[in-house]
Short mmCIF file of C-alpha atoms and ligand atoms in Angstrom, two decimals:
data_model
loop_
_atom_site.label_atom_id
_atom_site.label_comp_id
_atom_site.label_asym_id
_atom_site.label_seq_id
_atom_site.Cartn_x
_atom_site.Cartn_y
_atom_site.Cartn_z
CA UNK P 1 36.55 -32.51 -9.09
CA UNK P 2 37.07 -36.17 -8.17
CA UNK P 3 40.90 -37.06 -8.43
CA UNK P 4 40.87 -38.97 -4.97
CA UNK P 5 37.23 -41.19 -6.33
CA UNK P 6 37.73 -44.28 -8.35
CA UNK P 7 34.89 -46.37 -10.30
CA UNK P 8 35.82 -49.98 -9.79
CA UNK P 9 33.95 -52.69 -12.01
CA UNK P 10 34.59 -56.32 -10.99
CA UNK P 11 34.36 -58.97 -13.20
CA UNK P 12 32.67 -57.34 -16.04
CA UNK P 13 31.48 -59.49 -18.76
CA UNK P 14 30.37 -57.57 -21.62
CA UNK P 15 33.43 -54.83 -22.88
CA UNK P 16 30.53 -52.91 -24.39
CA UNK P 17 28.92 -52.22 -20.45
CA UNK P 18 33.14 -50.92 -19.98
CA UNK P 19 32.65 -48.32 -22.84
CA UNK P 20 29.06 -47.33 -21.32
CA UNK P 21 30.24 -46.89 -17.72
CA UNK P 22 33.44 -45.07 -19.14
CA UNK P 23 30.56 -42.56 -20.44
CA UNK P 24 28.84 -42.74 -17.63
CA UNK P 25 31.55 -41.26 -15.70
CA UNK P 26 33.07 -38.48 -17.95
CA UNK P 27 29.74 -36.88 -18.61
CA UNK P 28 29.54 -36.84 -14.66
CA UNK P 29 33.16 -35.41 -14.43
CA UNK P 30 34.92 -38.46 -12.94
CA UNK P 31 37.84 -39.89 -14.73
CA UNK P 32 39.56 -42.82 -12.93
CA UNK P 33 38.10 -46.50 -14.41
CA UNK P 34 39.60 -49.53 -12.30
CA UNK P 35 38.93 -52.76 -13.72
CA UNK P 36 39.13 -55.69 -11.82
CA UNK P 37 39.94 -59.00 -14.09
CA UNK P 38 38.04 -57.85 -16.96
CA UNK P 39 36.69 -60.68 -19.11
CA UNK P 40 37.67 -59.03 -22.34
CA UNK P 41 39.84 -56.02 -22.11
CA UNK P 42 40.65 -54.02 -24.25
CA UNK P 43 38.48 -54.62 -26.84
CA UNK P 44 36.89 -52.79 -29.78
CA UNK P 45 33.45 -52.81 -28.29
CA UNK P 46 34.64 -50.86 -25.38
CA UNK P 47 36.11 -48.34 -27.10
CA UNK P 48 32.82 -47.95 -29.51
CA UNK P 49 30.47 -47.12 -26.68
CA UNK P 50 32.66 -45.04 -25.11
CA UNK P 51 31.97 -42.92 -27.64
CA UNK P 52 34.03 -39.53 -26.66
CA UNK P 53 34.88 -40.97 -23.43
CA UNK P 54 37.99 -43.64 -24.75
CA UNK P 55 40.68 -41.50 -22.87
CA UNK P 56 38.81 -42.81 -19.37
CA UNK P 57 39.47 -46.26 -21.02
CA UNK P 58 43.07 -45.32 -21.69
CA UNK P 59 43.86 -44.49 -18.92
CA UNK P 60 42.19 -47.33 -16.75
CA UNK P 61 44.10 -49.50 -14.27
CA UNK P 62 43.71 -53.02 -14.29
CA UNK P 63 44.46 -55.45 -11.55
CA UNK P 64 43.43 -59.30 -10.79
CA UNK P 65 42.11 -59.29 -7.21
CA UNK P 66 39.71 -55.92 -5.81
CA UNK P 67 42.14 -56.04 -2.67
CA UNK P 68 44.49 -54.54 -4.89
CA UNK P 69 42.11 -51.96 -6.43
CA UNK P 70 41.80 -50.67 -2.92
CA UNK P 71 44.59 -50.95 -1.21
CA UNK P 72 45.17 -47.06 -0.88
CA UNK P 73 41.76 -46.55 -0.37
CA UNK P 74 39.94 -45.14 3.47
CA UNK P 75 36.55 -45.51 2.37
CA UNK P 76 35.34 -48.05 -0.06
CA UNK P 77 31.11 -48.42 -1.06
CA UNK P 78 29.80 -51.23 -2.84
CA UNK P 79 26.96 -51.50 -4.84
CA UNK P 80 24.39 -53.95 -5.04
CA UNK P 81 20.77 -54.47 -7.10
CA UNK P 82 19.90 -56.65 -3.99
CA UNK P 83 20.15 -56.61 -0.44
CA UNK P 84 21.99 -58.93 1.55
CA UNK P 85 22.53 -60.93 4.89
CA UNK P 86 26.11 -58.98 4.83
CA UNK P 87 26.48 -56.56 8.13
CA UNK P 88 27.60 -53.61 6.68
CA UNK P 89 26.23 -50.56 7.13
CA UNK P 90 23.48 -49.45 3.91
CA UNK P 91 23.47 -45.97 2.65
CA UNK P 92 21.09 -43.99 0.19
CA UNK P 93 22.87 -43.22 -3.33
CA UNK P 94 22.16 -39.94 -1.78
CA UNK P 95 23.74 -40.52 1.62
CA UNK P 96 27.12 -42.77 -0.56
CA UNK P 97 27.66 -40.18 -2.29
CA UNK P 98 28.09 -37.60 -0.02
CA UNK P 99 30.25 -39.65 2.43
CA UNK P 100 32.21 -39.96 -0.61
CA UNK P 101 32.72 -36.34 -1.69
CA UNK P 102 33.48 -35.52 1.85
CA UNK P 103 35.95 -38.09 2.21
CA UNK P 104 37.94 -37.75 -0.98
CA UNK P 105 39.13 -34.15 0.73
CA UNK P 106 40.94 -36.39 3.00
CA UNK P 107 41.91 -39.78 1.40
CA UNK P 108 40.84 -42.10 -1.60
CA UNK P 109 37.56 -43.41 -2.11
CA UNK P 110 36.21 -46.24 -4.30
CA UNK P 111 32.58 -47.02 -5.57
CA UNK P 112 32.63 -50.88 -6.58
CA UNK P 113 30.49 -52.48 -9.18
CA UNK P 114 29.94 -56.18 -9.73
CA UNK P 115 29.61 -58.68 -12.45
CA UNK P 116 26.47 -58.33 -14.87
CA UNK P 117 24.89 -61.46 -14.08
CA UNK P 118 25.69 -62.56 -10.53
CA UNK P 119 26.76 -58.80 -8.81
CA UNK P 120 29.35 -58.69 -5.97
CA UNK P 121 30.42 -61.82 -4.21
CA UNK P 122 30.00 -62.22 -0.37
CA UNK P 123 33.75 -62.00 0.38
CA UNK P 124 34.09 -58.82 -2.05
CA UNK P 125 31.28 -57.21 -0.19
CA UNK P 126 33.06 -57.54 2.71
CA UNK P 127 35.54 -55.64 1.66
CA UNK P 128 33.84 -52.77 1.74
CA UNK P 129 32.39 -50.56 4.22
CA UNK P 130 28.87 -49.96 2.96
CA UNK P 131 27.01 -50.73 0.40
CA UNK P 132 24.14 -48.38 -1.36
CA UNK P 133 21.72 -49.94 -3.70
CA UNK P 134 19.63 -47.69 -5.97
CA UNK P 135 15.90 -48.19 -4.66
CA UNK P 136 14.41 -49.41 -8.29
CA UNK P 137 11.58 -51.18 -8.72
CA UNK P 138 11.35 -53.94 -5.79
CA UNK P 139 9.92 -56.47 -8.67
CA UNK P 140 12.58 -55.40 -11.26
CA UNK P 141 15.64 -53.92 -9.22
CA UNK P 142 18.75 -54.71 -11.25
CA UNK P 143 19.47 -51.76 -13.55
CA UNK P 144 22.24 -52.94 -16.52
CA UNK P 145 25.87 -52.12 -15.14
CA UNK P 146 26.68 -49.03 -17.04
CA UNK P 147 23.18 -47.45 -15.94
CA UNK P 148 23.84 -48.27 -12.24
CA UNK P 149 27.25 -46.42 -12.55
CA UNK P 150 25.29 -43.34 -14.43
CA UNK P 151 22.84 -43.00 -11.53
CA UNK P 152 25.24 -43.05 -8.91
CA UNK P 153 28.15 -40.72 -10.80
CA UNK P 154 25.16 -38.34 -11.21
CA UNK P 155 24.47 -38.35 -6.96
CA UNK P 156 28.28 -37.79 -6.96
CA UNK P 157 27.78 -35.37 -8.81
CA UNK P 158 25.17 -33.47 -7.03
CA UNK P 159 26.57 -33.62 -4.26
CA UNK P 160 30.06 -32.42 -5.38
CA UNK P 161 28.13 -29.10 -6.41
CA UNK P 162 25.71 -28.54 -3.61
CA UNK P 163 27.18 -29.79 -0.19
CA UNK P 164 30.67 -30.72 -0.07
CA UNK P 165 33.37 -28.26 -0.98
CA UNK P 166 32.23 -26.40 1.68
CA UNK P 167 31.91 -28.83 4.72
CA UNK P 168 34.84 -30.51 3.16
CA UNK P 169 36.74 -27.53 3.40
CA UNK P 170 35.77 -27.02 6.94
CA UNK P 171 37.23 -30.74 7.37
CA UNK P 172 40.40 -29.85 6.75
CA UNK P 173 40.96 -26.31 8.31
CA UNK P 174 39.07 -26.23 11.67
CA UNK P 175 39.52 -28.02 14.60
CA UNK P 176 36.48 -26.72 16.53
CA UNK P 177 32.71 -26.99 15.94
CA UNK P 178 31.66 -23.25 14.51
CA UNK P 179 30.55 -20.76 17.15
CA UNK P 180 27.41 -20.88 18.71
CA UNK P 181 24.32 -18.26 18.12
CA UNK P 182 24.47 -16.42 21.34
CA UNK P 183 28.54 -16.51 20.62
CA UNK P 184 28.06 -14.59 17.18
CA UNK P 185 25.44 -12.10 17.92
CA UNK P 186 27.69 -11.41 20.76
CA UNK P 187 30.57 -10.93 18.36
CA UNK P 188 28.31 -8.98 15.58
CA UNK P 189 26.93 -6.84 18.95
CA UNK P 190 31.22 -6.07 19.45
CA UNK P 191 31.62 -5.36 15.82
CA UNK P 192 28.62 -2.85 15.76
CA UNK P 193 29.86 -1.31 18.77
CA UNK P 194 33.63 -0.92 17.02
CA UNK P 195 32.24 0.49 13.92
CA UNK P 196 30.11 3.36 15.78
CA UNK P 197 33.13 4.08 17.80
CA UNK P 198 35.39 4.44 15.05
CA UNK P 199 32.97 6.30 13.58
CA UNK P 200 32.81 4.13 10.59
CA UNK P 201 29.18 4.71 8.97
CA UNK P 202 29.93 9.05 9.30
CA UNK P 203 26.06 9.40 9.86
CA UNK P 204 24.97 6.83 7.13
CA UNK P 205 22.32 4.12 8.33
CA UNK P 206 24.11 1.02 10.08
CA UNK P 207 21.77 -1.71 9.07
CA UNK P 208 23.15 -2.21 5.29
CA UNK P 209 26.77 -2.51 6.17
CA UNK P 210 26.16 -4.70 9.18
CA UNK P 211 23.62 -6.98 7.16
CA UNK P 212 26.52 -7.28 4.83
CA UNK P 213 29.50 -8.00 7.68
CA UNK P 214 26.39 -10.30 9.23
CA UNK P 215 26.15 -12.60 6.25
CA UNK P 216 30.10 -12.55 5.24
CA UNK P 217 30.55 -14.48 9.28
CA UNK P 218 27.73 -16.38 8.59
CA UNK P 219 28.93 -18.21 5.95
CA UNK P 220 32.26 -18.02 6.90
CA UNK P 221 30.79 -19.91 9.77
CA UNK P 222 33.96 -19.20 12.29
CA UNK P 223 34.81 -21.10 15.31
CA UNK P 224 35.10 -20.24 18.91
CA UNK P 225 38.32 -19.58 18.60
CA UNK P 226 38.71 -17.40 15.47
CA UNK P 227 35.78 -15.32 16.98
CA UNK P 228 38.21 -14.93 20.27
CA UNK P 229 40.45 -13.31 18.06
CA UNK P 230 38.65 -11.03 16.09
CA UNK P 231 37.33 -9.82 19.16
CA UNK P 232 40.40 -9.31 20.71
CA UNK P 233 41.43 -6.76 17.55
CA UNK P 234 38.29 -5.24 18.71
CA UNK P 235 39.06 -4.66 21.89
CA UNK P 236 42.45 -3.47 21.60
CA UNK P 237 41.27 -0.92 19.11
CA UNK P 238 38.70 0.37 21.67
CA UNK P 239 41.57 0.22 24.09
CA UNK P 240 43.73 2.73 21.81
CA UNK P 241 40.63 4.59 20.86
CA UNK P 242 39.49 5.45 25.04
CA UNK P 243 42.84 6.18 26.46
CA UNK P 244 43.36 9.70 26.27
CA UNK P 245 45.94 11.02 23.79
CA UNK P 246 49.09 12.04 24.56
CA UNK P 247 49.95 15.06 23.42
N1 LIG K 1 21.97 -60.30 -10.24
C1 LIG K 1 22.96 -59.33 -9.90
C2 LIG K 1 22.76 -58.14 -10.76
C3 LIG K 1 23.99 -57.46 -11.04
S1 LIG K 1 23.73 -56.03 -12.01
C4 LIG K 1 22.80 -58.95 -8.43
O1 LIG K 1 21.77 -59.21 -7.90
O2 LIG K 1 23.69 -58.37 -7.81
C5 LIG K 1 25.40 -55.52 -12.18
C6 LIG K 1 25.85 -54.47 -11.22
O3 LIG K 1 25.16 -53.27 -11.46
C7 LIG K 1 25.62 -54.78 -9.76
O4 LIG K 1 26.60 -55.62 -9.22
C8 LIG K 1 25.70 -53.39 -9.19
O5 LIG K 1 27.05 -53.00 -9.12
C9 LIG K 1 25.00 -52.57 -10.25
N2 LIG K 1 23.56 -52.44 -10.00
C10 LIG K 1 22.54 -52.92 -10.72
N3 LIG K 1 21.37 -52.58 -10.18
C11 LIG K 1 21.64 -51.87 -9.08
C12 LIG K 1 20.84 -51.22 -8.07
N4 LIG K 1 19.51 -51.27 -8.09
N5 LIG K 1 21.48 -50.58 -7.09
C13 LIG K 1 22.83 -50.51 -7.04
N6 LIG K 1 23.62 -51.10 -7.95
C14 LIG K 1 23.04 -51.76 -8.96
#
């Protein structure tokens, strides 16, 4: 579900917080772990509370500097427990995470974690295009690492299921906005037309069938273009249907 998303933790102090967000992610689905100059890596404690999840360990990348983590990368979020005086632009964990999904159709994205006790530094953070910080408790906001990455891999999550394959999807295969309103009732109003003239329903009601057709364009949602063409089949069809028959 996420091949294109990578969890990168910077810095990380404690292996044990490794093993938790390595949990973390595979109970969420996501499998690639980039760790950015580990303090202690690998290490037995990692692998303990990682409990079923030691293949994401095995097969994590490691690399010195974060640049490298996201070299390949076209949209990069970074999390913090705090806000800064950094001009980046802020999103929800709601609002992250479904840039994210939709963006991972097209390219490779990266969700960056900082160091236990001090979080992200300036320069990292700049490195990034947003950040997204979970809203906790303003008094209290800094959850431990591994529960920070559970939150957001569960909003990844979420969103993976409920919004993007579609408009993802849509990303990659249209060009064009979809149709208007007034341009697909005018193309359900050609289709209805088509079907009584080909004498489709054979004195059967209408109204099922064309709820049916109705809801298959709807969430097909087509685009101006794709309805030009369907309603040039229609027309030609009417065409061969009105001219009087040869023989
Ligand atoms: N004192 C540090 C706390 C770091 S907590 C700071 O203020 O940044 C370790 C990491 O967990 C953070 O760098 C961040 O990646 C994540 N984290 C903790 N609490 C978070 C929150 N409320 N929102 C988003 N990320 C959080």
């Amino acid at each position: 579900m996420h091949d294109q998303l990578r969890i990168v933790l910077v810095g990380t102090q404690h292996p044990g917080n490794i093993g938790s967000a390595a949990r973390a992610m595979k109970t969420m689905g996501l499998g690639r772990l980039v760790l950015v100059s580990p303090q202690r890596f690998p290490h037995p404690e990692a692998v303990a509370l990682a409990a079923g999840a030691a293949d994401v360990l095995d097969n994590a990348v490691v690399h010195e500097r974060l640049e490298d983590a996201l070299a390949d990368c076209s949209l990069v979020v970074a999390t913090t427990a705090r806000r800064r005086t950094v001009p980046i632009p802020e999103y929800s964990p709601r609002e992250a995470a479904l840039r994210l999904v939709q963006e991972q159709a097209s390219g490779q994205v990266a969700l960056v974690f900082g160091r236990e006790r001090t979080g992200l530094e300036n320069e990292e953070l700049q490195l990034c295009h947003a950040s997204v910080s979970i809203p906790a408790n303003p008094d209290y906001s800094s959850l431990n690492l591994a529960a920070a990455v559970q939150v957001l891999a569960y909003e990844l999550r979420v969103a993976a299921l409920e919004h993007a394959p579609a408009e993802a999807d849509r990303a990659t295969t249209i060009d064009e906005l979809p149709a208007s309103h007034e341009q697909l009732e005018a193309f359900f109003a050609h289709l209805a037309e088509l079907l009584r003239e080909i004498d489709f329903h054979k004195g059967k009601t209408p109204d099922i069938v064309l709820q049916r057709l109705r809801r298959l364009f709807q969430r097909a949602r087509p685009d101006p273009r794709e309805l030009r063409i369907l309603r040039g089949i229609f027309s030609d069809t009417q065409r061969l249907l009105r001219k009087p028959s040869d023989s």
